[in-house]
Coordinates of C-alpha atoms in Angstrom, one line a residue:
M1 CA -9.1 63.4 -12.3
I2 CA -12.4 62.2 -11.4
H3 CA -12.7 60.1 -14.8
E4 CA -9.7 58.4 -12.9
R5 CA -11.5 57.2 -10.0
T6 CA -14.2 56.3 -11.2
L7 CA -12.0 53.7 -12.9
Q8 CA -9.9 52.5 -10.3
E9 CA -13.1 52.4 -7.7
P10 CA -14.6 49.1 -9.3
H11 CA -11.9 47.1 -7.9
G12 CA -10.3 48.8 -5.3
M13 CA -14.4 48.1 -3.3
S14 CA -15.0 45.0 -1.9
H15 CA -18.3 43.4 -2.1
P16 CA -20.9 42.2 0.5
I17 CA -21.9 38.1 0.7
T18 CA -25.5 38.6 -0.9
Q19 CA -26.4 34.3 -0.1
P20 CA -24.5 34.1 3.2
L21 CA -22.4 30.3 3.5
R22 CA -24.1 28.4 4.9
P23 CA -22.5 26.9 8.9
L24 CA -20.0 23.9 7.2
T25 CA -20.5 20.6 9.7
D26 CA -17.5 18.9 10.6
A27 CA -16.3 16.3 7.7
E28 CA -17.2 19.0 5.2
R29 CA -14.8 21.2 6.7
S30 CA -11.9 18.8 7.2
E31 CA -11.8 17.9 3.7
L32 CA -11.4 21.2 2.5
T33 CA -8.7 21.6 4.5
R34 CA -7.2 18.7 3.5
I35 CA -7.3 19.9 -0.4
S36 CA -6.5 23.0 0.4
H37 CA -2.9 21.2 1.9
A38 CA -3.0 18.7 -0.2
P39 CA -0.2 19.2 -2.9
S40 CA -0.9 16.6 -6.0
E41 CA -5.1 17.9 -5.4
R42 CA -5.7 19.0 -9.1
L43 CA -5.7 23.2 -9.2
N44 CA -9.9 24.0 -9.6
R45 CA -10.6 21.7 -6.9
H46 CA -7.6 23.4 -4.5
Q47 CA -8.5 26.9 -5.5
R48 CA -12.2 26.4 -4.8
A49 CA -11.6 24.7 -1.4
V50 CA -9.6 28.2 -0.2
A51 CA -12.4 30.8 -1.4
L52 CA -15.2 28.7 0.7
L53 CA -12.8 28.9 3.5
A54 CA -11.4 31.7 3.5
I55 CA -15.8 33.2 2.8
E56 CA -16.0 31.2 6.1
A57 CA -13.0 32.9 8.2
G58 CA -15.2 35.7 7.6
K59 CA -13.5 37.6 4.5
N60 CA -15.4 39.1 1.4
L61 CA -16.0 37.8 -2.2
T62 CA -13.2 40.8 -3.4
D63 CA -11.2 38.6 -0.1
A64 CA -11.3 35.6 -0.9
A65 CA -11.7 35.5 -4.6
K66 CA -7.7 36.9 -4.5
A67 CA -7.4 34.1 -1.8
A68 CA -8.2 31.4 -4.6
G69 CA -6.7 33.2 -7.5
W70 CA -9.7 34.2 -9.1
K71 CA -10.3 37.9 -11.1
T72 CA -13.7 38.6 -10.3
P73 CA -15.8 38.2 -7.5
K74 CA -18.9 36.4 -9.2
T75 CA -16.7 33.5 -9.3
V76 CA -17.2 33.0 -5.4
A77 CA -20.6 34.2 -5.3
R78 CA -21.7 30.8 -8.2
L79 CA -20.0 29.2 -5.9
I80 CA -21.5 29.6 -2.5
R81 CA -24.8 28.5 -5.0
R82 CA -23.4 25.6 -6.0
F83 CA -22.0 24.9 -3.1
H84 CA -24.9 25.2 -1.1
E85 CA -27.6 22.8 -3.9
R86 CA -24.3 20.4 -4.5
G87 CA -22.0 20.1 -1.0
L88 CA -19.0 18.9 -1.3
V89 CA -19.4 17.2 -4.9
A90 CA -19.6 21.4 -6.4
L91 CA -15.8 21.6 -6.4
D92 CA -15.5 19.3 -9.1
D93 CA -16.3 20.9 -12.8
L94 CA -20.2 20.6 -14.3
P95 CA -20.6 18.8 -17.0
R96 CA -19.2 20.0 -20.4
R97 CA -21.5 20.6 -23.3
G98 CA -20.3 18.3 -26.7
H99 CA -22.0 15.5 -29.0
P100 CA -24.7 13.5 -26.9
R101 CA -24.0 10.0 -26.2
S102 CA -24.1 8.0 -28.4
Y103 CA -24.6 4.5 -26.6
G104 CA -26.6 5.1 -23.0
S105 CA -26.5 3.5 -19.2
T106 CA -28.8 0.1 -21.0
E107 CA -25.4 0.0 -23.7
R108 CA -22.6 0.8 -21.6
T109 CA -24.2 -2.1 -18.7
R110 CA -24.3 -4.4 -21.5
I111 CA -20.5 -3.7 -21.6
V112 CA -20.1 -3.9 -18.6
Q113 CA -22.0 -8.1 -18.5
E114 CA -20.3 -9.3 -22.0
L115 CA -16.9 -8.6 -20.0
R116 CA -18.0 -9.7 -16.6
R117 CA -19.4 -13.0 -18.4
H118 CA -16.5 -15.4 -18.5
P119 CA -16.0 -16.3 -21.5
L120 CA -15.7 -19.9 -23.3
R121 CA -12.2 -21.1 -25.2
K122 CA -13.7 -22.7 -28.0
E123 CA -16.9 -20.6 -28.2
D124 CA -14.8 -17.4 -27.8
G125 CA -11.3 -18.4 -28.8
T126 CA -9.7 -16.8 -25.4
A127 CA -9.5 -17.2 -21.9
T128 CA -9.1 -13.9 -20.9
W129 CA -10.6 -11.0 -22.4
S130 CA -9.1 -8.4 -24.9
L131 CA -10.8 -5.1 -26.1
A132 CA -11.1 -7.1 -29.7
T133 CA -12.0 -10.7 -28.6
L134 CA -14.4 -8.8 -26.2
R135 CA -15.7 -5.8 -29.6
R136 CA -16.2 -9.0 -32.0
A137 CA -18.0 -11.4 -28.7
L138 CA -20.9 -7.9 -28.7
R139 CA -21.1 -7.7 -31.9
E140 CA -21.7 -11.3 -32.6
A141 CA -24.3 -11.7 -29.9
P142 CA -28.0 -11.8 -30.9
D143 CA -29.0 -8.6 -27.6
G144 CA -25.5 -7.3 -29.3
L145 CA -23.5 -4.2 -29.8
P146 CA -23.3 -4.6 -34.1
R147 CA -21.1 -1.3 -34.6
V148 CA -19.2 -0.9 -30.7
S149 CA -15.3 0.3 -31.0
T150 CA -12.9 -1.4 -29.3
F151 CA -12.3 2.7 -28.5
T152 CA -16.2 2.8 -26.9
I153 CA -15.5 -0.3 -24.9
L154 CA -12.5 0.5 -23.1
Y155 CA -13.8 4.1 -21.9
T156 CA -17.0 2.7 -21.4
L157 CA -15.3 -0.2 -18.1
H158 CA -12.5 2.9 -17.1
E159 CA -15.4 4.4 -16.6
A160 CA -17.3 1.3 -14.5
G161 CA -13.7 1.2 -12.5
Y162 CA -12.0 -1.3 -14.4
S163 CA -8.3 -1.3 -15.6
W164 CA -6.6 -3.9 -17.7
Q165 CA -3.5 -5.2 -15.3
K166 CA -1.3 -8.5 -14.4
S167 CA -2.5 -11.4 -12.7
R168 CA -1.0 -11.4 -9.1
T169 CA -0.2 -13.7 -6.7
W170 CA -2.2 -13.1 -3.9
C171 CA -3.6 -14.9 -0.6
E172 CA -6.1 -14.1 1.5
T173 CA -5.3 -13.0 5.0
G174 CA -6.0 -16.1 7.4
K175 CA -7.0 -18.5 5.5
T176 CA -4.8 -21.5 4.3
L177 CA -5.0 -25.1 1.9
R178 CA -4.6 -28.1 3.9
K179 CA -4.6 -31.3 2.8
K180 CA -6.9 -33.4 5.3
D181 CA -7.4 -37.4 4.5
G182 CA -6.1 -37.3 0.5
R183 CA -8.7 -34.0 0.0
V184 CA -7.5 -29.7 -0.3
E185 CA -9.4 -27.9 2.7
E186 CA -9.7 -24.9 3.2
S187 CA -8.8 -23.4 6.9
Y188 CA -9.4 -19.9 8.9
D189 CA -8.1 -18.6 11.0
E190 CA -10.7 -17.3 13.2
Y191 CA -9.1 -14.7 15.2
T192 CA -7.2 -13.4 12.0
Q193 CA -8.8 -10.1 12.7
E194 CA -7.6 -8.9 16.4
K195 CA -3.9 -10.4 15.1
T196 CA -3.7 -8.0 12.2
A197 CA -5.9 -4.7 14.4
V198 CA -3.0 -5.6 17.8
I199 CA 0.0 -6.2 15.7
E200 CA -0.6 -2.7 13.4
R201 CA -0.8 -1.4 17.2
A202 CA 2.9 -2.5 18.4
Y203 CA 4.1 -0.7 15.1
L204 CA 2.1 2.2 16.1
I205 CA 2.6 2.3 20.0
G206 CA 4.0 0.4 21.3
E207 CA 8.3 1.9 21.3
Q208 CA 5.6 4.6 22.5
L209 CA 4.5 3.5 25.4
G210 CA 7.8 2.6 26.0
F211 CA 7.7 -1.2 24.9
Q212 CA 11.5 -1.6 22.6
V213 CA 8.8 -4.2 19.3
W214 CA 11.2 -7.0 17.2
C215 CA 10.2 -8.2 14.9
E216 CA 11.3 -12.9 14.4
D217 CA 11.7 -14.1 11.0
E218 CA 14.3 -17.2 9.7
A219 CA 14.5 -16.9 5.9
G220 CA 15.7 -18.6 3.5
P221 CA 17.3 -20.9 2.4
Y222 CA 19.7 -19.9 0.1
Q223 CA 21.1 -21.8 -2.4
T224 CA 24.6 -21.7 -3.9
I225 CA 23.4 -21.0 -8.1
P226 CA 24.0 -17.8 -9.7
Q227 CA 21.6 -15.1 -8.9
P228 CA 20.5 -12.9 -11.0
G229 CA 21.5 -9.2 -11.0
S230 CA 21.9 -5.8 -12.5
S231 CA 25.9 -3.9 -12.5
W232 CA 27.2 -1.6 -14.6
Q233 CA 29.3 -2.9 -17.1
V234 CA 30.8 -1.5 -20.5
E235 CA 28.1 -1.2 -23.1
N236 CA 27.6 -3.9 -24.6
R237 CA 29.4 -6.8 -21.8
P238 CA 27.2 -7.6 -19.6
A239 CA 28.5 -9.3 -17.1
R240 CA 28.0 -13.0 -17.2
Q241 CA 27.1 -16.1 -15.2
A242 CA 27.6 -20.1 -16.2
H243 CA 24.6 -21.5 -18.1
Q244 CA 25.2 -25.0 -15.7
Y245 CA 26.1 -25.3 -12.7
L246 CA 26.4 -27.6 -9.3
R247 CA 23.6 -27.4 -6.8
G248 CA 25.4 -27.3 -3.0
E249 CA 24.8 -26.7 0.5
T250 CA 22.2 -24.0 1.5
A251 CA 22.5 -21.0 4.3
K252 CA 19.9 -19.7 6.1
L253 CA 19.3 -16.4 8.2
L254 CA 17.7 -15.9 11.5
T255 CA 16.8 -12.6 11.7
L256 CA 15.8 -10.3 15.0
F257 CA 14.6 -6.4 13.7
R258 CA 14.1 -3.6 15.6
P259 CA 12.0 -1.6 13.0
A260 CA 12.0 1.7 15.0
T261 CA 16.3 2.2 15.6
G262 CA 16.6 0.0 12.5
E263 CA 18.9 -2.5 14.0
L264 CA 19.2 -6.0 13.1
R265 CA 20.5 -8.5 15.2
A266 CA 21.2 -11.4 12.5
E267 CA 22.8 -14.8 12.5
V268 CA 23.6 -17.7 9.2
V269 CA 23.5 -21.2 9.7
Q270 CA 22.4 -24.4 8.0
Q271 CA 19.7 -25.2 9.7
S272 CA 17.1 -23.5 11.3
T273 CA 15.8 -26.4 13.6
N274 CA 14.4 -25.8 17.2
A275 CA 17.9 -27.3 18.8
I276 CA 19.2 -24.1 17.2
L277 CA 16.6 -21.5 16.6
H278 CA 15.4 -21.8 20.2
P279 CA 18.4 -21.6 21.6
W280 CA 19.9 -18.1 19.6
L281 CA 16.5 -16.6 20.2
Q282 CA 16.7 -16.5 23.9
R283 CA 20.6 -15.9 24.0
E284 CA 19.4 -12.6 21.8
L285 CA 16.8 -11.9 23.9
T286 CA 18.4 -11.7 27.3
D287 CA 21.2 -9.1 25.7
I288 CA 18.3 -7.0 23.7
L289 CA 16.1 -7.0 27.9
K290 CA 19.8 -5.6 29.4
Q291 CA 19.1 -3.0 27.8
C292 CA 15.6 -2.2 27.9
P293 CA 14.8 0.2 30.7
P294 CA 13.5 -1.8 34.4
A295 CA 9.9 -2.2 34.3
P296 CA 7.9 0.2 36.1
E297 CA 6.3 -1.1 39.9
T298 CA 3.2 0.4 39.0
V299 CA 2.0 -0.7 35.2
P300 CA -0.3 1.4 34.0
T301 CA -3.0 0.7 31.0
G302 CA -1.7 -0.4 28.2
R303 CA 1.7 -2.2 28.6
R304 CA 0.0 -5.1 30.2
W305 CA -0.4 -8.3 29.2
Q306 CA -4.5 -7.9 28.1
D307 CA -4.1 -5.0 27.0
W308 CA -2.2 -7.4 24.7
D309 CA -3.1 -10.7 24.7
I310 CA -6.3 -11.4 22.7
Y311 CA -7.3 -14.6 23.7
P312 CA -9.8 -15.1 26.6
A313 CA -8.5 -15.4 30.4
A314 CA -5.4 -12.2 29.3
E315 CA -6.2 -10.4 32.2
Q316 CA -5.0 -14.1 35.0
L317 CA -1.7 -13.1 32.9
D318 CA -0.9 -10.4 35.5
R319 CA -1.6 -11.9 37.8
F320 CA 1.7 -15.0 37.0
F321 CA 3.9 -13.1 35.3
P322 CA 6.3 -9.9 35.2
P323 CA 5.1 -6.8 33.1
V324 CA 5.9 -6.9 29.6
R325 CA 9.0 -5.2 27.9
I326 CA 9.4 -6.2 24.9
L327 CA 7.5 -7.0 22.4
L328 CA 8.3 -10.3 19.8
I329 CA 5.9 -10.1 16.1
W330 CA 6.5 -13.4 14.3
D331 CA 5.5 -16.2 12.0
N332 CA 2.3 -18.5 12.9
L333 CA 4.8 -22.0 12.6
A334 CA 4.5 -24.9 14.7
G335 CA 8.8 -24.2 16.0
H336 CA 7.3 -20.5 17.4
K337 CA 4.7 -22.5 19.6
S338 CA 7.1 -24.5 21.7
H339 CA 5.7 -25.2 25.0
S340 CA 9.1 -24.9 26.8
L341 CA 10.3 -21.4 24.2
V342 CA 6.8 -20.2 24.8
Q343 CA 7.0 -20.0 29.0
W344 CA 10.3 -18.7 29.0
C345 CA 9.8 -15.5 27.6
A346 CA 6.3 -15.0 29.2
E347 CA 9.0 -15.5 32.5
H348 CA 11.0 -13.1 30.5
G349 CA 8.1 -10.4 30.8
I350 CA 8.4 -11.4 26.0
L351 CA 4.8 -11.4 25.3
L352 CA 4.5 -13.0 21.5
L353 CA 2.1 -11.9 18.4
S354 CA 1.9 -14.5 16.1
T355 CA 1.4 -13.0 12.4
P356 CA -2.7 -14.7 11.4
N357 CA -2.3 -17.8 8.9
A358 CA -0.6 -16.3 5.4
G359 CA -0.3 -12.9 7.2
S360 CA 3.1 -13.2 6.9
W361 CA 3.3 -9.1 5.2
L362 CA 2.6 -8.0 9.2
N363 CA 6.3 -9.2 9.8
M364 CA 8.6 -5.9 9.0
A365 CA 11.4 -8.5 9.3
E366 CA 10.2 -10.0 6.1
S367 CA 11.5 -6.9 4.3
V368 CA 14.8 -6.0 5.6
Q369 CA 15.5 -9.7 5.2
R370 CA 15.1 -8.6 1.4
I371 CA 16.9 -5.9 1.4
I372 CA 20.2 -8.3 2.9
K373 CA 20.1 -11.1 0.1
R374 CA 19.9 -8.0 -2.8
R375 CA 22.7 -6.5 -1.3
A376 CA 24.7 -9.8 -0.5
L377 CA 23.5 -12.0 -3.0
Q378 CA 22.8 -10.5 -6.1
G379 CA 24.8 -10.4 -9.7
Y380 CA 27.2 -13.4 -7.8
H381 CA 27.6 -17.3 -7.3
T382 CA 29.8 -19.1 -5.8
Y383 CA 29.8 -22.8 -4.9
D384 CA 31.2 -22.8 -1.9
V385 CA 28.1 -22.2 1.2
E386 CA 31.0 -20.9 3.4
I387 CA 31.5 -17.7 1.2
L388 CA 27.7 -17.2 0.8
K389 CA 27.4 -17.3 4.5
Q390 CA 29.8 -14.5 4.8
W391 CA 29.0 -12.6 2.3
L392 CA 24.8 -12.1 3.9
T393 CA 27.4 -11.1 7.4
D394 CA 28.7 -8.8 5.6
A395 CA 26.0 -7.4 4.1
V396 CA 24.1 -7.7 7.6
A397 CA 27.0 -6.2 9.0
G398 CA 26.6 -3.1 6.4
W399 CA 23.3 -2.5 7.4
N400 CA 23.7 -2.0 10.9
R401 CA 26.7 0.4 10.1
R402 CA 24.0 2.9 8.5
P403 CA 20.2 1.2 9.6
T404 CA 17.5 2.3 8.6
P405 CA 13.8 3.2 10.3
F406 CA 10.9 1.2 8.6
I407 CA 7.4 3.1 9.5
W408 CA 4.8 1.7 9.6
G409 CA 2.2 2.7 7.1
G410 CA 2.8 6.8 7.7
K411 CA 1.7 9.5 5.6
R412 CA 3.4 8.4 2.5
H413 CA 0.6 5.2 1.9
A414 CA -2.3 7.2 3.1
R415 CA -1.1 9.9 0.2
R416 CA -0.6 7.1 -2.3
D417 CA -3.5 5.2 -1.9
R418 CA -5.4 9.1 -2.8
A419 CA -3.0 9.7 -5.8
Y420 CA -3.6 6.2 -7.5
A421 CA -7.7 7.1 -7.3
R422 CA -7.6 10.2 -9.3
R423 CA -4.8 9.5 -11.6
H424 CA -4.2 7.5 -14.9
R425 CA 0.0 6.8 -15.6
V426 CA 1.3 6.9 -18.1
G427 CA 3.8 4.6 -19.3
G428 CA 7.6 5.8 -20.1
S429 CA 7.9 8.3 -16.4
G430 CA 6.6 9.1 -14.0
A431 CA 4.5 11.5 -16.1
T432 CA 0.4 10.9 -14.8
A433 CA -3.2 12.5 -16.3
A434 CA -6.1 13.2 -15.0
Y435 CA -8.6 11.0 -17.4
V436 CA -7.9 8.1 -18.9
I437 CA -5.8 8.0 -22.6
P438 CA -6.6 5.3 -25.4
R439 CA -3.9 3.4 -26.7
R440 CA -3.4 3.5 -30.0
L441 CA -4.5 0.0 -32.0
R442 CA -1.6 -1.7 -33.2
S443 CA -2.8 -3.8 -35.2
V444 CA -4.7 -1.2 -37.6
R445 CA -3.3 -0.4 -41.3
Y446 CA -3.0 2.2 -43.7
Y447 CA -3.0 1.3 -46.9
R448 CA -2.3 4.0 -50.0
K449 CA -4.2 3.7 -53.1
A450 CA -2.2 1.8 -55.9
A451 CA -1.6 4.8 -58.4

């Protein structure tokens, strides 16, 4: 009986903390809490964060180890010592033993330096570096690395933050190219940051303040040509489209979109000139104003013109115009700056928020227009523009039967950024790896000895 109690006692007794955990800062506590609740974090980082939070909550080493899923409280004691020495870095694994690096910091810096050098088509035989061409350049350089391998180059570049990517069409918000006097000049919108910030603020809190936030855009032209797309067909019998076709008339889509509810107001036209666009806008906005709640008699802070207008002397607008009821986000086009339209909107309590130059990504109407185009035209072809216009009209009606609200940013955006920062995607599925997996070189050939 005594022998049995002796065996069970070490497992049931609590271990006191010989080295207490120092007080956590607000930033450390916030990061530990985030890691402990994040479902996409590594297990070892999650366990260490849970253990530290348990110690801070007043638990002993044994209870903290159980909360983290560990068998021995000594693991928690070692973690506390590491945390005192290294801070949040203690959540990561210690460097493991292994064969020493063949290439030190000097050689790795030389590899990155060669990558940053733009290759010469005549000398290097390429316009962009690949692993093979980069290895050849490093081996042939006088101060290069005569025995470096593509495997070493790959790992060195990944450690330096480089990855193999496709080129993308990208425009820097606020900058545009204009042709003047036969020369191409770069133009920059000096209010880019202010416009971006106020539009994002409208998406995030505009509806909460009592406004109706709408986006406006004109999509098209949509041509009467075969539209690419995928569909379910009998195996080995894909849907076929004519190789030759005749171009006919085009159609455009005038769009008003409310992200908070997903409501879509649209009209299909053949042209989107000011004579067509402005009357349609005034008609639709008048109908929207009838559905808006009445403006408050005393305008609170956050609903004034000066709270949303970014230009100087904005505080004077509250003296001349009625309270703001609608926030309208649209592109920075000349037709949107017509004095008569701007004056009409101001007199009806509609505050206009224009995107900066090359900033159409801030307009959520662009997203819903792509969806409407895909649902209406994907995989089909017609020579009659009236049929094409009817398809677009029907797609808009189908959208409004089951509208989808749009949310700017959101938790998914933050989750995706964190995942990209710590994971490496594996092709062929949704799998990811915690470290880079080098590809097998296809250029390697294997030879068998002759019999």
